[in-house]
PDB file of C-alpha atoms in Angstrom:
ATOM      1  CA  UNK H   1     108.311  63.979  11.374  1.00  0.00           C
ATOM      2  CA  UNK H   2     108.972  66.153   9.333  1.00  0.00           C
ATOM      3  CA  UNK H   3     105.446  68.240   7.628  1.00  0.00           C
ATOM      4  CA  UNK H   4     105.164  70.075   5.384  1.00  0.00           C
ATOM      5  CA  UNK H   5     101.570  71.769   3.964  1.00  0.00           C
ATOM      6  CA  UNK H   6     101.096  73.893   2.024  1.00  0.00           C
ATOM      7  CA  UNK H   7      97.489  74.499   3.723  1.00  0.00           C
ATOM      8  CA  UNK H   8      95.616  72.265   6.235  1.00  0.00           C
ATOM      9  CA  UNK H   9      91.542  72.783   4.816  1.00  0.00           C
ATOM     10  CA  UNK H  10      88.685  71.976   7.580  1.00  0.00           C
ATOM     11  CA  UNK H  11      88.290  68.699   5.915  1.00  0.00           C
ATOM     12  CA  UNK H  12      91.917  67.455   6.387  1.00  0.00           C
ATOM     13  CA  UNK H  13      91.865  68.596  10.222  1.00  0.00           C
ATOM     14  CA  UNK H  14      91.465  64.788  10.902  1.00  0.00           C
ATOM     15  CA  UNK H  15      94.807  64.111   9.050  1.00  0.00           C
ATOM     16  CA  UNK H  16      96.411  66.462  11.798  1.00  0.00           C
ATOM     17  CA  UNK H  17      94.649  65.035  14.454  1.00  0.00           C
ATOM     18  CA  UNK H  18      95.999  61.530  13.925  1.00  0.00           C
ATOM     19  CA  UNK H  19      99.471  62.965  13.600  1.00  0.00           C
ATOM     20  CA  UNK H  20      99.039  64.375  17.286  1.00  0.00           C
ATOM     21  CA  UNK H  21      97.263  61.093  18.369  1.00  0.00           C
ATOM     22  CA  UNK H  22     100.543  58.671  16.690  1.00  0.00           C
ATOM     23  CA  UNK H  23     102.694  59.327  19.635  1.00  0.00           C
ATOM     24  CA  UNK H  24     105.292  60.613  16.962  1.00  0.00           C
ATOM     25  CA  UNK H  25     107.045  63.994  17.273  1.00  0.00           C
ATOM     26  CA  UNK H  26     106.153  66.961  14.283  1.00  0.00           C
ATOM     27  CA  UNK H  27     107.618  69.377  13.197  1.00  0.00           C
ATOM     28  CA  UNK H  28     105.441  71.258  11.051  1.00  0.00           C
ATOM     29  CA  UNK H  29     105.478  73.797   8.415  1.00  0.00           C
ATOM     30  CA  UNK H  30     102.290  74.747   6.946  1.00  0.00           C
ATOM     31  CA  UNK H  31     101.886  78.225   4.178  1.00  0.00           C
ATOM     32  CA  UNK H  32      99.167  80.613   5.140  1.00  0.00           C
ATOM     33  CA  UNK H  33      97.597  78.455   8.300  1.00  0.00           C
ATOM     34  CA  UNK H  34      97.932  79.009  11.976  1.00  0.00           C
ATOM     35  CA  UNK H  35      97.843  75.944  13.965  1.00  0.00           C
ATOM     36  CA  UNK H  36      98.580  76.047  17.318  1.00  0.00           C
ATOM     37  CA  UNK H  37     100.893  73.816  18.852  1.00  0.00           C
ATOM     38  CA  UNK H  38      99.791  70.685  20.640  1.00  0.00           C
ATOM     39  CA  UNK H  39     101.487  67.967  22.170  1.00  0.00           C
ATOM     40  CA  UNK H  40     104.117  66.439  19.744  1.00  0.00           C
ATOM     41  CA  UNK H  41     103.965  69.199  17.221  1.00  0.00           C
ATOM     42  CA  UNK H  42     106.024  71.936  16.911  1.00  0.00           C
ATOM     43  CA  UNK H  43     105.025  74.519  14.211  1.00  0.00           C
ATOM     44  CA  UNK H  44     107.763  75.879  12.351  1.00  0.00           C
ATOM     45  CA  UNK H  45     107.723  79.620  11.092  1.00  0.00           C
ATOM     46  CA  UNK H  46     109.324  78.301   7.295  1.00  0.00           C
ATOM     47  CA  UNK H  47     110.069  75.420   5.516  1.00  0.00           C
ATOM     48  CA  UNK H  48     113.237  73.868   6.056  1.00  0.00           C
ATOM     49  CA  UNK H  49     116.028  73.175   3.755  1.00  0.00           C
ATOM     50  CA  UNK H  50     116.241  69.636   1.357  1.00  0.00           C
ATOM     51  CA  UNK H  51     119.472  68.720   2.980  1.00  0.00           C
ATOM     52  CA  UNK H  52     117.861  70.009   6.946  1.00  0.00           C
ATOM     53  CA  UNK H  53     114.954  67.518   6.021  1.00  0.00           C
ATOM     54  CA  UNK H  54     116.987  64.714   5.024  1.00  0.00           C
ATOM     55  CA  UNK H  55     119.369  64.645   7.052  1.00  0.00           C
ATOM     56  CA  UNK H  56     117.430  65.435  11.104  1.00  0.00           C
ATOM     57  CA  UNK H  57     114.253  63.638  10.018  1.00  0.00           C
ATOM     58  CA  UNK H  58     113.392  60.116   9.598  1.00  0.00           C
ATOM     59  CA  UNK H  59     109.755  60.040   7.746  1.00  0.00           C
ATOM     60  CA  UNK H  60     108.570  63.499   5.333  1.00  0.00           C
ATOM     61  CA  UNK H  61     104.413  64.054   5.140  1.00  0.00           C
ATOM     62  CA  UNK H  62     103.607  66.175   2.091  1.00  0.00           C
ATOM     63  CA  UNK H  63     101.093  66.676  -0.087  1.00  0.00           C
ATOM     64  CA  UNK H  64     102.636  65.198  -3.278  1.00  0.00           C
ATOM     65  CA  UNK H  65     104.510  67.669  -4.867  1.00  0.00           C
ATOM     66  CA  UNK H  66     106.828  66.956  -7.714  1.00  0.00           C
ATOM     67  CA  UNK H  67     109.830  68.207  -6.162  1.00  0.00           C
ATOM     68  CA  UNK H  68     110.031  66.934  -2.743  1.00  0.00           C
ATOM     69  CA  UNK H  69     108.592  63.846  -3.928  1.00  0.00           C
ATOM     70  CA  UNK H  70     111.841  62.951  -5.718  1.00  0.00           C
ATOM     71  CA  UNK H  71     114.108  64.575  -3.483  1.00  0.00           C
ATOM     72  CA  UNK H  72     112.501  62.051  -0.918  1.00  0.00           C
ATOM     73  CA  UNK H  73     112.543  58.909  -3.610  1.00  0.00           C
ATOM     74  CA  UNK H  74     116.393  60.012  -4.722  1.00  0.00           C
ATOM     75  CA  UNK H  75     117.119  60.202  -0.579  1.00  0.00           C
ATOM     76  CA  UNK H  76     115.743  56.951   0.654  1.00  0.00           C
ATOM     77  CA  UNK H  77     113.075  58.877   3.096  1.00  0.00           C
ATOM     78  CA  UNK H  78     109.612  57.553   3.733  1.00  0.00           C
ATOM     79  CA  UNK H  79     106.825  59.490   2.211  1.00  0.00           C
ATOM     80  CA  UNK H  80     103.196  60.078   4.043  1.00  0.00           C
ATOM     81  CA  UNK H  81     101.379  61.457   1.371  1.00  0.00           C
ATOM     82  CA  UNK H  82      98.380  64.046   1.427  1.00  0.00           C
ATOM     83  CA  UNK H  83      97.399  65.095  -2.452  1.00  0.00           C
ATOM     84  CA  UNK H  84      95.256  68.235  -3.026  1.00  0.00           C
ATOM     85  CA  UNK H  85      95.019  68.642  -6.687  1.00  0.00           C
ATOM     86  CA  UNK H  86      95.649  66.220 -10.199  1.00  0.00           C
ATOM     87  CA  UNK H  87      99.238  65.877 -10.773  1.00  0.00           C
ATOM     88  CA  UNK H  88     100.110  65.444  -6.770  1.00  0.00           C
ATOM     89  CA  UNK H  89      97.514  62.722  -7.046  1.00  0.00           C
ATOM     90  CA  UNK H  90      98.787  60.952 -10.026  1.00  0.00           C
ATOM     91  CA  UNK H  91     102.495  61.530  -8.204  1.00  0.00           C
ATOM     92  CA  UNK H  92     101.188  59.831  -4.914  1.00  0.00           C
ATOM     93  CA  UNK H  93      99.479  56.912  -6.534  1.00  0.00           C
ATOM     94  CA  UNK H  94     102.791  56.194  -8.555  1.00  0.00           C
ATOM     95  CA  UNK H  95     105.220  56.494  -5.297  1.00  0.00           C
ATOM     96  CA  UNK H  96     102.562  54.293  -3.412  1.00  0.00           C
ATOM     97  CA  UNK H  97     102.515  51.619  -6.172  1.00  0.00           C
ATOM     98  CA  UNK H  98     106.394  50.929  -6.141  1.00  0.00           C
ATOM     99  CA  UNK H  99     106.463  51.222  -1.916  1.00  0.00           C
ATOM    100  CA  UNK H 100     107.829  54.621  -1.929  1.00  0.00           C
ATOM    101  CA  UNK H 101     105.032  55.986   0.553  1.00  0.00           C
ATOM    102  CA  UNK H 102     101.818  55.636   1.506  1.00  0.00           C
ATOM    103  CA  UNK H 103      98.845  57.789   0.407  1.00  0.00           C
ATOM    104  CA  UNK H 104      96.984  59.065   3.091  1.00  0.00           C
ATOM    105  CA  UNK H 105      93.021  59.100   2.842  1.00  0.00           C
ATOM    106  CA  UNK H 106      90.860  62.244   2.962  1.00  0.00           C
ATOM    107  CA  UNK H 107      88.465  60.778   4.674  1.00  0.00           C
ATOM    108  CA  UNK H 108      88.299  60.566   8.077  1.00  0.00           C
ATOM    109  CA  UNK H 109      87.079  56.980   8.760  1.00  0.00           C
ATOM    110  CA  UNK H 110      90.159  55.004   9.521  1.00  0.00           C
ATOM    111  CA  UNK H 111      92.768  57.765   8.947  1.00  0.00           C
ATOM    112  CA  UNK H 112      94.390  56.680  12.047  1.00  0.00           C
ATOM    113  CA  UNK H 113      94.440  53.131  11.715  1.00  0.00           C
ATOM    114  CA  UNK H 114      96.120  53.674   8.220  1.00  0.00           C
ATOM    115  CA  UNK H 115      98.541  56.350   9.830  1.00  0.00           C
ATOM    116  CA  UNK H 116      99.836  53.829  12.104  1.00  0.00           C
ATOM    117  CA  UNK H 117     100.041  51.049   9.904  1.00  0.00           C
ATOM    118  CA  UNK H 118     102.383  53.167   7.805  1.00  0.00           C
ATOM    119  CA  UNK H 119     104.477  54.848  10.575  1.00  0.00           C
ATOM    120  CA  UNK H 120     105.262  51.196  11.695  1.00  0.00           C
ATOM    121  CA  UNK H 121     106.149  50.049   8.545  1.00  0.00           C
ATOM    122  CA  UNK H 122     108.325  53.003   7.335  1.00  0.00           C
ATOM    123  CA  UNK H 123     109.958  52.057  10.877  1.00  0.00           C
ATOM    124  CA  UNK H 124     110.508  48.656  10.709  1.00  0.00           C
ATOM    125  CA  UNK H 125     113.896  47.983   9.870  1.00  0.00           C
ATOM    126  CA  UNK H 126     113.477  45.612   7.083  1.00  0.00           C
ATOM    127  CA  UNK H 127     111.328  48.341   5.069  1.00  0.00           C
ATOM    128  CA  UNK H 128     113.869  50.691   5.868  1.00  0.00           C
ATOM    129  CA  UNK H 129     116.317  48.287   4.186  1.00  0.00           C
ATOM    130  CA  UNK H 130     114.158  47.756   1.014  1.00  0.00           C
ATOM    131  CA  UNK H 131     113.499  51.566   0.695  1.00  0.00           C
ATOM    132  CA  UNK H 132     117.239  51.918   0.554  1.00  0.00           C
ATOM    133  CA  UNK H 133     117.794  49.427  -2.331  1.00  0.00           C
ATOM    134  CA  UNK H 134     114.819  51.002  -3.893  1.00  0.00           C
ATOM    135  CA  UNK H 135     116.516  54.637  -3.539  1.00  0.00           C
ATOM    136  CA  UNK H 136     120.084  53.757  -4.952  1.00  0.00           C
ATOM    137  CA  UNK H 137     118.035  51.998  -7.866  1.00  0.00           C
ATOM    138  CA  UNK H 138     116.291  55.263  -8.326  1.00  0.00           C
ATOM    139  CA  UNK H 139     119.480  57.333  -8.147  1.00  0.00           C
ATOM    140  CA  UNK H 140     121.039  55.072 -10.850  1.00  0.00           C
ATOM    141  CA  UNK H 141     118.324  55.873 -13.115  1.00  0.00           C
ATOM    142  CA  UNK H 142     118.363  59.638 -12.847  1.00  0.00           C
ATOM    143  CA  UNK H 143     121.693  61.491 -12.932  1.00  0.00           C
ATOM    144  CA  UNK H 144     120.632  64.872 -12.067  1.00  0.00           C
ATOM    145  CA  UNK H 145     122.894  67.092 -13.762  1.00  0.00           C
ATOM    146  CA  UNK H 146     122.338  65.664 -16.688  1.00  0.00           C
ATOM    147  CA  UNK H 147     118.936  65.834 -16.278  1.00  0.00           C
ATOM    148  CA  UNK H 148     119.196  69.473 -15.503  1.00  0.00           C
ATOM    149  CA  UNK H 149     121.322  70.455 -18.285  1.00  0.00           C
ATOM    150  CA  UNK H 150     118.649  68.418 -21.125  1.00  0.00           C
ATOM    151  CA  UNK H 151     115.697  70.409 -19.199  1.00  0.00           C
ATOM    152  CA  UNK H 152     117.370  73.895 -19.264  1.00  0.00           C
ATOM    153  CA  UNK H 153     118.539  72.900 -23.274  1.00  0.00           C
ATOM    154  CA  UNK H 154     114.502  71.937 -24.041  1.00  0.00           C
ATOM    155  CA  UNK H 155     113.296  75.089 -22.525  1.00  0.00           C
ATOM    156  CA  UNK H 156     115.943  77.194 -24.183  1.00  0.00           C
ATOM    157  CA  UNK H 157     114.815  75.972 -27.930  1.00  0.00           C
ATOM    158  CA  UNK H 158     111.234  76.317 -26.827  1.00  0.00           C
ATOM    159  CA  UNK H 159     112.200  80.020 -26.149  1.00  0.00           C
ATOM    160  CA  UNK H 160     114.372  80.722 -29.430  1.00  0.00           C
ATOM    161  CA  UNK H 161     111.501  82.302 -32.359  1.00  0.00           C
TER     162      UNK H 161
END
């Protein structure tokens, strides 16, 4: 599992504890926070590139930023989401609603049970096949090059006098 977190506040320590207790190996990058390595957690000095993540891991835990959420969605990568702000909460809710990820509760009660259930689901072969079908469907909706060109054009028009 790869975990990319912008920060971990004291109220979120229970999520880290649940990850350690999950029994899965986690490579963690956490900006601006010095987390002591624990059993099963390797702390990375810098975030990995998306291609490294999608080729080397089977699950990503992140805070539901649009870039990583979209990359995971299009690659079929399962996501554990711990959103921190309003936009991330909206993104995470929509991903969970469509079966592309699971939002972990910020409340301490039940997060280990919730995490364990999510991990069992993510590593279930039937669920993996469904995610790959959903990813293929999502990729058919998005022509990344065309989408990028459209956004660039809109931004160029907006900045012209």
